[in-house]
mmCIF file of C-alpha atoms in Angstrom:
data_model
loop_
_atom_site.group_PDB
_atom_site.id
_atom_site.type_symbol
_atom_site.label_atom_id
_atom_site.label_comp_id
_atom_site.label_asym_id
_atom_site.label_seq_id
_atom_site.Cartn_x
_atom_site.Cartn_y
_atom_site.Cartn_z
ATOM 1 C CA GLN C 220 127.591 78.860 102.129
ATOM 2 C CA LEU C 221 127.477 81.723 104.575
ATOM 3 C CA PHE C 222 128.874 85.117 103.964
ATOM 4 C CA ALA C 223 128.144 88.436 105.639
ATOM 5 C CA ILE C 224 127.039 91.364 103.471
ATOM 6 C CA GLU C 225 126.468 95.186 103.681
ATOM 7 C CA ALA C 226 123.703 96.875 102.081
ATOM 8 C CA GLU C 227 126.139 98.474 100.177
ATOM 9 C CA ASP C 228 127.238 95.125 98.618
ATOM 10 C CA PHE C 229 124.091 95.490 96.363
ATOM 11 C CA PRO C 230 124.329 98.386 94.584
ATOM 12 C CA ASP C 231 121.521 98.155 92.288
ATOM 13 C CA SER C 232 118.757 97.794 94.902
ATOM 14 C CA PRO C 233 118.812 99.831 98.604
ATOM 15 C CA THR C 234 116.721 96.796 99.505
ATOM 16 C CA PHE C 235 117.263 92.982 99.945
ATOM 17 C CA THR C 236 115.248 91.620 97.766
ATOM 18 C CA LEU C 237 114.983 88.156 96.898
ATOM 19 C CA THR C 238 112.321 87.288 94.290
ATOM 20 C CA ASN C 239 111.793 83.135 94.968
ATOM 21 C CA SER C 240 113.263 82.672 98.471
ATOM 22 C CA PRO C 241 111.599 80.613 101.133
ATOM 23 C CA VAL C 242 110.441 82.677 103.864
ATOM 24 C CA MET C 243 112.902 81.294 106.838
ATOM 25 C CA ILE C 244 113.973 84.249 108.884
ATOM 26 C CA TYR C 245 115.290 84.821 112.663
ATOM 27 C CA PHE C 246 116.901 87.083 114.683
ATOM 28 C CA ASP C 247 119.774 86.042 116.641
ATOM 29 C CA ASN C 248 122.264 88.976 117.767
ATOM 30 C CA LYS C 249 120.779 91.582 115.543
ATOM 31 C CA THR C 250 121.775 88.712 112.800
ATOM 32 C CA ILE C 251 118.784 88.144 109.819
ATOM 33 C CA LEU C 252 119.414 85.153 108.139
ATOM 34 C CA TYR C 253 117.763 83.832 105.176
ATOM 35 C CA GLN C 254 118.369 81.560 102.493
ATOM 36 C CA ASN C 255 122.251 81.230 102.142
ATOM 37 C CA TYR C 256 122.441 85.649 103.167
ATOM 38 C CA LEU C 257 123.915 86.821 106.616
ATOM 39 C CA ALA C 258 123.397 90.194 106.895
ATOM 40 C CA LYS C 259 124.018 92.681 109.456
ATOM 41 C CA ALA C 260 121.501 95.111 110.946
ATOM 42 C CA ASN C 261 122.274 98.523 113.033
ATOM 43 C CA GLU C 262 118.650 98.347 114.849
ATOM 44 C CA CYS C 263 117.099 95.012 114.322
ATOM 45 C CA GLU C 264 114.264 96.215 116.796
ATOM 46 C CA ASP C 265 112.878 98.457 114.783
ATOM 47 C CA LEU C 266 112.971 96.593 111.251
ATOM 48 C CA ILE C 267 109.979 95.580 109.151
ATOM 49 C CA ILE C 268 110.156 92.046 108.075
ATOM 50 C CA MET C 269 107.550 92.729 104.842
ATOM 51 C CA LYS C 270 106.456 89.703 103.081
ATOM 52 C CA ASN C 271 104.177 91.396 99.764
ATOM 53 C CA PHE C 272 101.471 89.942 98.805
ATOM 54 C CA LYS C 273 99.299 89.313 95.294
ATOM 55 C CA ILE C 274 96.429 90.471 94.134
ATOM 56 C CA GLY C 275 95.745 88.811 90.951
ATOM 57 C CA ASP C 276 98.908 88.620 88.574
ATOM 58 C CA LYS C 277 100.125 92.090 90.632
ATOM 59 C CA LEU C 278 102.387 92.235 93.244
ATOM 60 C CA THR C 279 102.151 95.279 95.735
ATOM 61 C CA ARG C 280 105.823 96.608 96.752
ATOM 62 C CA PHE C 281 104.838 97.690 100.140
ATOM 63 C CA PRO C 282 102.154 95.484 102.059
ATOM 64 C CA LEU C 283 99.739 98.285 102.283
ATOM 65 C CA ILE C 284 95.969 99.265 101.003
ATOM 66 C CA GLN C 285 95.172 102.818 101.629
ATOM 67 C CA GLY C 286 91.645 102.963 102.856
ATOM 68 C CA GLY C 287 88.535 103.796 101.151
ATOM 69 C CA MET C 288 87.180 107.294 102.202
ATOM 70 C CA GLY C 289 84.120 109.258 101.235
ATOM 71 C CA VAL C 290 82.531 111.688 100.140
ATOM 72 C CA GLY C 291 85.463 112.224 97.891
ATOM 73 C CA ILE C 292 88.277 111.650 100.118
ATOM 74 C CA SER C 293 90.015 109.006 98.531
ATOM 75 C CA LEU C 294 89.339 109.803 94.449
ATOM 76 C CA GLY C 295 91.607 109.072 91.561
ATOM 77 C CA ARG C 296 94.385 111.405 93.000
ATOM 78 C CA LEU C 297 94.942 109.926 95.924
ATOM 79 C CA ALA C 298 94.486 105.890 94.943
ATOM 80 C CA GLY C 299 96.681 106.507 91.351
ATOM 81 C CA THR C 300 99.397 107.713 93.675
ATOM 82 C CA VAL C 301 99.199 105.041 96.504
ATOM 83 C CA ALA C 302 99.925 102.221 94.159
ATOM 84 C CA LYS C 303 102.527 103.966 91.971
ATOM 85 C CA GLU C 304 104.208 104.155 95.168
ATOM 86 C CA GLY C 305 104.194 100.252 95.661
ATOM 87 C CA GLY C 306 100.907 100.145 97.280
ATOM 88 C CA ILE C 307 96.942 99.344 97.108
ATOM 89 C CA GLY C 308 95.035 101.887 96.010
ATOM 90 C CA ILE C 309 91.288 102.115 97.232
ATOM 91 C CA ILE C 310 88.640 104.763 95.717
ATOM 92 C CA SER C 311 85.510 105.278 97.749
ATOM 93 C CA THR C 312 82.233 104.997 95.643
ATOM 94 C CA ALA C 313 80.058 106.480 98.242
ATOM 95 C CA GLN C 314 78.456 109.801 96.607
ATOM 96 C CA ILE C 315 81.497 109.858 94.217
ATOM 97 C CA GLY C 316 79.882 111.853 91.644
ATOM 98 C CA TYR C 317 79.116 114.898 93.587
ATOM 99 C CA ARG C 318 81.006 116.873 91.895
ATOM 100 C CA GLU C 319 79.333 116.437 88.829
ATOM 101 C CA GLU C 320 76.708 119.083 87.391
ATOM 102 C CA ASP C 321 73.694 117.154 87.845
ATOM 103 C CA PHE C 322 74.366 114.974 91.241
ATOM 104 C CA ASP C 323 71.434 116.355 93.017
ATOM 105 C CA ARG C 324 68.863 116.017 90.121
ATOM 106 C CA ASN C 325 70.152 112.473 88.869
ATOM 107 C CA THR C 326 72.801 111.284 91.736
ATOM 108 C CA GLU C 327 73.064 107.598 90.766
ATOM 109 C CA GLU C 328 74.039 108.896 86.636
ATOM 110 C CA ALA C 329 76.706 110.494 88.104
ATOM 111 C CA ASN C 330 77.893 108.254 90.544
ATOM 112 C CA GLN C 331 78.109 105.929 87.587
ATOM 113 C CA ARG C 332 79.993 108.296 85.441
ATOM 114 C CA ALA C 333 82.316 109.126 88.548
ATOM 115 C CA ILE C 334 82.966 105.525 89.288
ATOM 116 C CA LEU C 335 84.826 105.063 86.131
ATOM 117 C CA SER C 336 86.191 108.669 84.979
ATOM 118 C CA GLU C 337 87.759 108.458 88.635
ATOM 119 C CA MET C 338 89.478 104.987 87.733
ATOM 120 C CA LYS C 339 90.676 106.782 84.441
ATOM 121 C CA LYS C 340 92.244 109.143 86.172
ATOM 122 C CA ALA C 341 94.116 107.092 88.813
ATOM 123 C CA ARG C 342 94.948 104.721 85.868
ATOM 124 C CA ARG C 343 96.843 107.762 84.320
ATOM 125 C CA ILE C 344 98.752 108.051 87.459
ATOM 126 C CA SER C 345 99.401 104.414 87.864
ATOM 127 C CA PRO C 346 99.008 102.449 84.686
ATOM 128 C CA ASP C 347 100.574 99.202 85.972
ATOM 129 C CA GLY C 348 99.374 99.888 89.724
ATOM 130 C CA ILE C 349 97.015 98.005 92.109
ATOM 131 C CA ILE C 350 93.876 99.814 92.117
ATOM 132 C CA GLY C 351 90.380 99.054 93.644
ATOM 133 C CA TYR C 352 87.029 100.400 95.354
ATOM 134 C CA ASN C 353 85.463 100.046 98.741
ATOM 135 C CA ILE C 354 81.869 99.599 98.353
ATOM 136 C CA MET C 355 79.935 100.113 101.201
ATOM 137 C CA VAL C 356 77.027 97.497 101.383
ATOM 138 C CA ALA C 357 74.727 99.909 103.022
ATOM 139 C CA LEU C 358 74.199 102.036 99.682
ATOM 140 C CA LYS C 359 71.050 101.773 98.085
ATOM 141 C CA GLU C 360 72.448 101.314 94.904
ATOM 142 C CA TYR C 361 75.434 98.603 96.074
ATOM 143 C CA ALA C 362 74.888 96.338 92.888
ATOM 144 C CA SER C 363 75.451 98.961 90.666
ATOM 145 C CA HIS C 364 78.625 100.128 91.962
ATOM 146 C CA VAL C 365 80.057 96.866 92.077
ATOM 147 C CA LYS C 366 79.330 96.261 88.571
ATOM 148 C CA ALA C 367 80.487 99.810 87.519
ATOM 149 C CA ALA C 368 83.822 98.878 89.000
ATOM 150 C CA VAL C 369 84.417 95.773 87.746
ATOM 151 C CA GLN C 370 83.397 96.967 84.434
ATOM 152 C CA ALA C 371 86.296 99.928 85.190
ATOM 153 C CA GLY C 372 88.692 97.405 86.012
ATOM 154 C CA ALA C 373 88.953 97.293 89.719
ATOM 155 C CA ASP C 374 91.864 94.937 90.598
ATOM 156 C CA LEU C 375 90.024 94.724 94.224
ATOM 157 C CA ILE C 376 86.770 95.483 95.471
ATOM 158 C CA ILE C 377 86.623 96.082 99.555
ATOM 159 C CA SER C 378 83.030 96.068 101.317
ATOM 160 C CA GLY C 379 82.220 96.854 104.506
ATOM 161 C CA ALA C 380 79.386 98.859 106.313
ATOM 162 C CA GLY C 381 77.113 95.490 106.287
ATOM 163 C CA LEU C 382 78.644 91.935 105.297
ATOM 164 C CA PRO C 383 78.832 91.302 101.713
ATOM 165 C CA THR C 384 76.726 88.370 101.141
ATOM 166 C CA GLU C 385 76.062 89.144 97.552
ATOM 167 C CA LEU C 386 79.420 90.047 96.629
ATOM 168 C CA PRO C 387 80.707 87.172 94.823
ATOM 169 C CA ALA C 388 77.689 86.482 92.381
ATOM 170 C CA LEU C 389 78.359 90.542 91.616
ATOM 171 C CA VAL C 390 81.533 90.279 90.465
ATOM 172 C CA SER C 391 81.340 86.432 88.777
ATOM 173 C CA GLY C 392 83.358 85.945 85.991
ATOM 174 C CA SER C 393 85.363 89.139 86.376
ATOM 175 C CA LYS C 394 89.148 89.037 87.223
ATOM 176 C CA THR C 395 88.170 91.493 89.982
ATOM 177 C CA LYS C 396 89.284 90.265 93.266
ATOM 178 C CA ILE C 397 86.880 90.466 96.835
ATOM 179 C CA ALA C 398 87.454 91.287 100.270
ATOM 180 C CA PRO C 399 85.442 91.559 103.004
ATOM 181 C CA ILE C 400 85.829 93.851 105.689
ATOM 182 C CA VAL C 401 85.731 91.947 109.466
ATOM 183 C CA SER C 402 85.877 93.522 112.980
ATOM 184 C CA THR C 403 85.744 90.040 114.955
ATOM 185 C CA ASP C 404 85.928 86.288 114.431
ATOM 186 C CA LYS C 405 82.704 85.748 114.667
ATOM 187 C CA SER C 406 81.866 88.093 111.934
ATOM 188 C CA ALA C 407 85.201 86.677 110.192
ATOM 189 C CA LYS C 408 83.458 82.938 110.101
ATOM 190 C CA VAL C 409 80.213 84.350 109.020
ATOM 191 C CA ILE C 410 80.908 85.448 105.749
ATOM 192 C CA LEU C 411 83.620 82.857 104.830
ATOM 193 C CA LYS C 412 80.875 80.015 105.750
ATOM 194 C CA TYR C 413 78.595 81.832 104.128
ATOM 195 C CA TRP C 414 80.387 82.567 100.451
ATOM 196 C CA GLU C 415 81.636 78.744 100.905
ATOM 197 C CA ARG C 416 78.415 77.080 101.526
ATOM 198 C CA LYS C 417 76.372 79.412 98.722
ATOM 199 C CA TYR C 418 79.427 79.930 96.266
ATOM 200 C CA LYS C 419 81.751 77.333 96.626
ATOM 201 C CA ARG C 420 84.523 80.317 96.700
ATOM 202 C CA THR C 421 86.453 81.885 99.687
ATOM 203 C CA ALA C 422 87.872 85.766 99.891
ATOM 204 C CA ASP C 423 90.994 86.752 97.744
ATOM 205 C CA LEU C 424 91.701 89.239 101.071
ATOM 206 C CA VAL C 425 90.082 90.134 103.955
ATOM 207 C CA VAL C 426 90.472 93.245 106.086
ATOM 208 C CA ILE C 427 90.430 93.486 109.961
ATOM 209 C CA GLU C 428 88.815 96.553 110.818
ATOM 210 C CA GLY C 429 89.489 97.370 114.545
ATOM 211 C CA PRO C 430 88.073 99.738 116.969
ATOM 212 C CA GLN C 431 90.693 102.563 116.520
ATOM 213 C CA ALA C 432 88.916 103.124 112.877
ATOM 214 C CA GLY C 433 87.679 106.414 111.853
ATOM 215 C CA GLY C 434 84.466 106.576 110.175
ATOM 216 C CA HIS C 435 81.765 104.143 110.471
ATOM 217 C CA LEU C 436 82.880 101.098 112.860
ATOM 218 C CA GLY C 437 81.661 97.299 112.846
ATOM 219 C CA PHE C 438 80.961 97.611 116.570
ATOM 220 C CA HIS C 439 78.438 98.307 119.179
ATOM 221 C CA LYS C 440 78.825 101.273 121.433
ATOM 222 C CA GLU C 441 79.483 98.937 124.016
ATOM 223 C CA GLU C 442 81.973 96.911 122.547
ATOM 224 C CA LEU C 443 84.237 99.861 121.377
ATOM 225 C CA ASP C 444 84.030 100.714 125.550
ATOM 226 C CA SER C 445 84.906 97.277 126.369
ATOM 227 C CA TYR C 446 88.161 96.448 124.011
ATOM 228 C CA THR C 447 91.525 96.774 125.510
ATOM 229 C CA PRO C 448 94.112 97.011 122.609
ATOM 230 C CA GLU C 449 95.842 93.470 124.425
ATOM 231 C CA ALA C 450 92.062 92.246 123.793
ATOM 232 C CA TYR C 451 91.703 93.172 120.085
ATOM 233 C CA ASP C 452 95.263 91.821 119.410
ATOM 234 C CA ASN C 453 93.931 88.246 120.382
ATOM 235 C CA GLU C 454 90.674 88.724 118.315
ATOM 236 C CA ILE C 455 93.096 89.541 115.241
ATOM 237 C CA ARG C 456 95.209 86.686 115.715
ATOM 238 C CA LYS C 457 92.172 84.555 116.049
ATOM 239 C CA ILE C 458 90.924 86.168 112.843
ATOM 240 C CA VAL C 459 93.868 85.355 111.386
ATOM 241 C CA GLN C 460 93.452 81.636 112.265
ATOM 242 C CA THR C 461 90.127 81.631 111.096
ATOM 243 C CA VAL C 462 91.235 82.933 107.463
ATOM 244 C CA LYS C 463 94.052 80.468 107.197
ATOM 245 C CA SER C 464 91.692 77.204 108.131
ATOM 246 C CA TYR C 465 90.139 78.707 104.910
ATOM 247 C CA ALA C 466 92.930 79.352 102.891
ATOM 248 C CA ALA C 467 93.910 75.512 103.721
ATOM 249 C CA LYS C 468 90.733 74.329 102.483
ATOM 250 C CA PHE C 469 90.580 76.131 98.884
ATOM 251 C CA GLY C 470 94.533 75.622 98.496
ATOM 252 C CA THR C 471 95.274 78.758 98.305
ATOM 253 C CA GLU C 472 96.501 82.247 100.066
ATOM 254 C CA ILE C 473 94.266 85.023 101.391
ATOM 255 C CA PRO C 474 96.336 87.943 102.857
ATOM 256 C CA VAL C 475 94.726 89.694 106.294
ATOM 257 C CA VAL C 476 95.055 93.492 106.426
ATOM 258 C CA ALA C 477 94.955 94.730 109.592
ATOM 259 C CA ALA C 478 93.153 98.378 109.540
ATOM 260 C CA GLY C 479 92.229 100.729 112.568
ATOM 261 C CA GLY C 480 94.542 103.125 114.544
ATOM 262 C CA ILE C 481 97.785 102.484 112.513
ATOM 263 C CA ALA C 482 99.476 105.737 112.043
ATOM 264 C CA THR C 483 103.393 105.141 112.712
ATOM 265 C CA HIS C 484 106.005 102.398 112.214
ATOM 266 C CA GLU C 485 105.570 101.121 115.598
ATOM 267 C CA ASP C 486 101.917 100.261 114.875
ATOM 268 C CA VAL C 487 103.238 98.604 111.453
ATOM 269 C CA LYS C 488 105.065 96.480 113.434
ATOM 270 C CA HIS C 489 103.043 95.735 115.845
ATOM 271 C CA VAL C 490 100.435 94.420 114.018
ATOM 272 C CA LEU C 491 102.803 92.489 111.387
ATOM 273 C CA ASP C 492 104.160 90.652 115.023
ATOM 274 C CA LEU C 493 100.404 89.362 114.945
ATOM 275 C CA GLY C 494 100.794 87.486 112.140
ATOM 276 C CA VAL C 495 98.996 89.942 109.804
ATOM 277 C CA ASP C 496 100.225 89.943 106.075
ATOM 278 C CA GLY C 497 99.615 93.875 105.781
ATOM 279 C CA VAL C 498 98.041 96.904 106.648
ATOM 280 C CA GLN C 499 95.410 99.241 105.587
ATOM 281 C CA VAL C 500 95.641 103.180 106.614
ATOM 282 C CA ALA C 501 93.528 105.792 105.667
ATOM 283 C CA THR C 502 93.675 108.586 108.028
ATOM 284 C CA ARG C 503 97.122 109.403 107.586
ATOM 285 C CA PHE C 504 96.818 109.783 103.975
ATOM 286 C CA ILE C 505 94.231 112.717 104.378
ATOM 287 C CA PRO C 506 96.503 115.567 105.337
ATOM 288 C CA THR C 507 98.925 114.814 102.101
ATOM 289 C CA GLU C 508 99.341 116.856 99.179
ATOM 290 C CA GLU C 509 97.714 114.209 96.824
ATOM 291 C CA CYS C 510 94.340 113.283 98.815
ATOM 292 C CA ASP C 511 91.181 114.992 96.784
ATOM 293 C CA ALA C 512 89.461 116.504 99.285
ATOM 294 C CA ASP C 513 90.273 120.451 100.142
ATOM 295 C CA ILE C 514 92.955 121.821 102.304
ATOM 296 C CA ARG C 515 90.779 123.101 104.721
ATOM 297 C CA LEU C 516 89.910 119.716 106.020
ATOM 298 C CA LYS C 517 93.405 118.640 105.585
ATOM 299 C CA GLU C 518 94.382 121.426 107.987
ATOM 300 C CA SER C 519 91.259 119.984 110.703
ATOM 301 C CA LEU C 520 92.913 117.201 111.503
ATOM 302 C CA ILE C 521 96.396 118.787 112.060
ATOM 303 C CA HIS C 522 94.723 121.306 114.149
ATOM 304 C CA ALA C 523 93.044 118.683 116.297
ATOM 305 C CA ALA C 524 93.624 117.651 119.675
ATOM 306 C CA LYS C 525 93.260 114.046 121.058
ATOM 307 C CA ASP C 526 90.286 114.931 123.037
ATOM 308 C CA ASP C 527 88.800 116.386 120.008
ATOM 309 C CA ILE C 528 87.907 112.947 118.854
ATOM 310 C CA ALA C 529 84.872 111.508 119.877
ATOM 311 C CA ILE C 530 82.594 108.811 118.987
ATOM 312 C CA VAL C 531 79.217 110.077 117.099
ATOM 313 C CA LYS C 532 75.811 109.035 115.585
ATOM 314 C CA SER C 533 75.512 108.550 112.244
ATOM 315 C CA PRO C 534 72.373 107.849 110.115
ATOM 316 C CA VAL C 535 73.728 104.620 108.470
ATOM 317 C CA GLY C 536 72.654 103.148 112.094
ATOM 318 C CA MET C 537 76.449 102.677 113.178
ATOM 319 C CA PRO C 538 78.446 104.197 115.631
ATOM 320 C CA GLY C 539 81.205 106.439 113.724
ATOM 321 C CA ARG C 540 84.549 107.967 114.832
ATOM 322 C CA ALA C 541 85.089 112.221 113.896
ATOM 323 C CA ILE C 542 85.976 115.257 114.877
ATOM 324 C CA MET C 543 84.242 116.883 117.385
ATOM 325 C CA ASN C 544 83.077 120.463 115.724
ATOM 326 C CA PRO C 545 80.048 123.192 116.187
ATOM 327 C CA PHE C 546 77.836 121.023 113.701
ATOM 328 C CA MET C 547 78.861 117.309 115.423
ATOM 329 C CA GLN C 548 77.855 119.391 118.779
ATOM 330 C CA HIS C 549 74.450 119.905 117.689
ATOM 331 C CA VAL C 550 73.677 116.319 116.979
ATOM 332 C CA MET C 551 75.210 114.742 120.115
ATOM 333 C CA ALA C 552 72.719 117.388 121.975
ATOM 334 C CA GLY C 553 69.846 116.042 120.239
ATOM 335 C CA GLU C 554 69.001 118.781 117.530
ATOM 336 C CA LYS C 555 67.677 117.840 114.531
ATOM 337 C CA ILE C 556 69.798 119.190 111.078
ATOM 338 C CA PRO C 557 67.554 120.423 107.866
ATOM 339 C CA HIS C 558 68.854 118.420 105.072
ATOM 340 C CA SER C 559 68.695 118.773 101.172
ATOM 341 C CA PRO C 560 65.975 116.670 99.472
ATOM 342 C CA CYS C 561 66.708 113.197 99.421
ATOM 343 C CA HIS C 562 69.803 111.548 97.735
ATOM 344 C CA ARG C 563 68.660 107.934 97.816
ATOM 345 C CA CYS C 564 72.273 106.974 99.183
ATOM 346 C CA LEU C 565 71.369 104.290 102.089
ATOM 347 C CA ALA C 566 69.359 101.343 101.521
ATOM 348 C CA LYS C 567 67.890 102.115 105.337
ATOM 349 C CA CYS C 568 67.362 105.629 105.527
ATOM 350 C CA SER C 569 64.230 107.216 106.604
ATOM 351 C CA PRO C 570 64.602 111.110 105.617
ATOM 352 C CA GLY C 571 61.870 112.515 107.975
ATOM 353 C CA GLU C 572 63.459 110.419 111.008
ATOM 354 C CA ILE C 573 67.365 110.852 110.597
ATOM 355 C CA PRO C 574 69.228 113.479 112.610
ATOM 356 C CA TYR C 575 71.235 114.796 109.502
ATOM 357 C CA CYS C 576 71.809 113.876 106.148
ATOM 358 C CA ILE C 577 74.904 111.970 105.934
ATOM 359 C CA THR C 578 75.458 112.997 102.450
ATOM 360 C CA ASP C 579 74.986 116.709 103.036
ATOM 361 C CA LYS C 580 77.506 116.926 105.778
ATOM 362 C CA LEU C 581 80.303 114.528 104.213
ATOM 363 C CA ILE C 582 80.007 116.542 101.100
ATOM 364 C CA ALA C 583 80.560 119.556 103.159
ATOM 365 C CA ALA C 584 83.736 118.686 104.763
ATOM 366 C CA VAL C 585 85.234 117.735 101.362
ATOM 367 C CA LYS C 586 84.745 120.844 100.072
ATOM 368 C CA GLY C 587 86.298 122.138 103.076
ATOM 369 C CA ASP C 588 83.379 123.617 105.687
ATOM 370 C CA VAL C 589 84.547 122.256 109.057
ATOM 371 C CA GLU C 590 82.474 123.876 110.841
ATOM 372 C CA ASN C 591 79.233 122.339 109.356
ATOM 373 C CA GLY C 592 80.718 118.926 107.588
ATOM 374 C CA LEU C 593 80.804 115.687 109.200
ATOM 375 C CA LEU C 594 84.843 115.079 109.262
ATOM 376 C CA PHE C 595 85.609 111.310 109.930
ATOM 377 C CA CYS C 596 88.724 110.329 110.973
ATOM 378 C CA GLY C 597 90.691 107.409 113.190
ATOM 379 C CA ALA C 598 91.400 107.592 116.828
ATOM 380 C CA LYS C 599 95.195 108.850 115.632
ATOM 381 C CA ALA C 600 93.874 111.714 113.618
ATOM 382 C CA TYR C 601 95.377 114.436 116.209
ATOM 383 C CA MET C 602 99.011 113.157 115.781
ATOM 384 C CA ALA C 603 99.262 115.098 112.345
ATOM 385 C CA ASP C 604 101.076 118.017 112.461
ATOM 386 C CA LYS C 605 101.922 118.888 108.529
ATOM 387 C CA ILE C 606 101.040 118.145 104.848
ATOM 388 C CA GLU C 607 103.042 115.444 103.294
ATOM 389 C CA THR C 608 103.079 113.976 100.382
ATOM 390 C CA VAL C 609 101.840 110.110 99.936
ATOM 391 C CA HIS C 610 105.776 109.160 99.474
ATOM 392 C CA ASP C 611 106.511 110.759 102.670
ATOM 393 C CA VAL C 612 103.834 108.952 104.489
ATOM 394 C CA ILE C 613 104.419 105.275 103.711
ATOM 395 C CA ALA C 614 108.375 105.739 104.518
ATOM 396 C CA ASP C 615 107.484 106.779 107.491
ATOM 397 C CA LEU C 616 105.112 103.560 108.187
ATOM 398 C CA PHE C 617 107.462 101.497 106.958
ATOM 399 C CA GLY C 618 110.748 103.084 108.121
ATOM 400 C CA THR C 619 113.894 104.042 105.308
ATOM 401 C CA GLU C 620 114.371 101.742 102.705
ATOM 402 C CA SER C 621 117.859 100.192 104.493
ATOM 403 C CA GLU C 622 115.071 99.311 107.304
ATOM 404 C CA CYS C 623 113.178 96.938 105.230
ATOM 405 C CA ILE C 624 113.549 93.673 104.253
ATOM 406 C CA ARG C 625 111.808 92.491 101.270
ATOM 407 C CA LEU C 626 110.442 89.173 100.409
ATOM 408 C CA SER C 627 108.728 89.112 97.170
#
């Protein structure tokens, strides 16, 4: 029997929550039909239908990953707060120990300690939330960072800046779930096929990072120039189908999460309509009270204009996106910036040849030296206009509670 209901008919829950409901939804004259409930919504075109996904035995309350941002932007406080709000909080391990007293002398030991301590900090905020790490394949100590993350109790490891071919072996025997970052259908097929052949397993989640993302980008400069929004939408659809084929082959579910340029409620709805299961958002969380960066870095996004954001050079060997400042203007003019003794952060780096030290400049940024730091950000960073809370950002991305229907 079908019957009409309104939100106030559910006084104990501000959202419609069906624990064991089949996903049967359609729109018809602003009507949503599911199971045996008929609910009317005032603004259906703005409604986001959310099917939350599991990481191990933990279920999200919002299909949201807070993207990893290093150096020091997303540490325990930010990740723990996002997890407490019902998303997935991600700690970046890139030079994570920069605040340790012996960082310059014993860089890797400092990083190892901080990997553990930042997870403890996050767990104090969110004891039962979903918390993981972003670990760059390009790091010299990639393997030891993965092992430390597993030891720290990571629910999830997301890995990009190269294809994480050895990640399954490094987490073998643990409960930690793994997710590669891919930018094209070709790269998705390569990594999933490699894991299938070598490890007889597949991904637990896949992150699609698009050309509007911040930081290092998985594209050649020419590809960034050629991808229109419509063309990349088609690429996302292809990747979703590729991942679905591997999920079917292994008899499992592999959530697909879209990242890059997701800054608004409309952006979230758009990518969910393309068939992905969730979103990864990073830049929106920089100008928040809970972000681990200096207030001056947060304010640099608020003051940035659209034209201030550009594709820049990085010693990693990949293009990046950042806010132009005096430091980057010198780099783009071909100048070589003096740097500190090598901190051995990248697997492939020639200190005598690099235009600048990425460790020096990312640490300068997180400490608030916005004139001389590397100000990584997404393409829509200029839209920031105030310091917010993590709660406010999530509410803005997914709409008010009355605009969400959750399918658990």
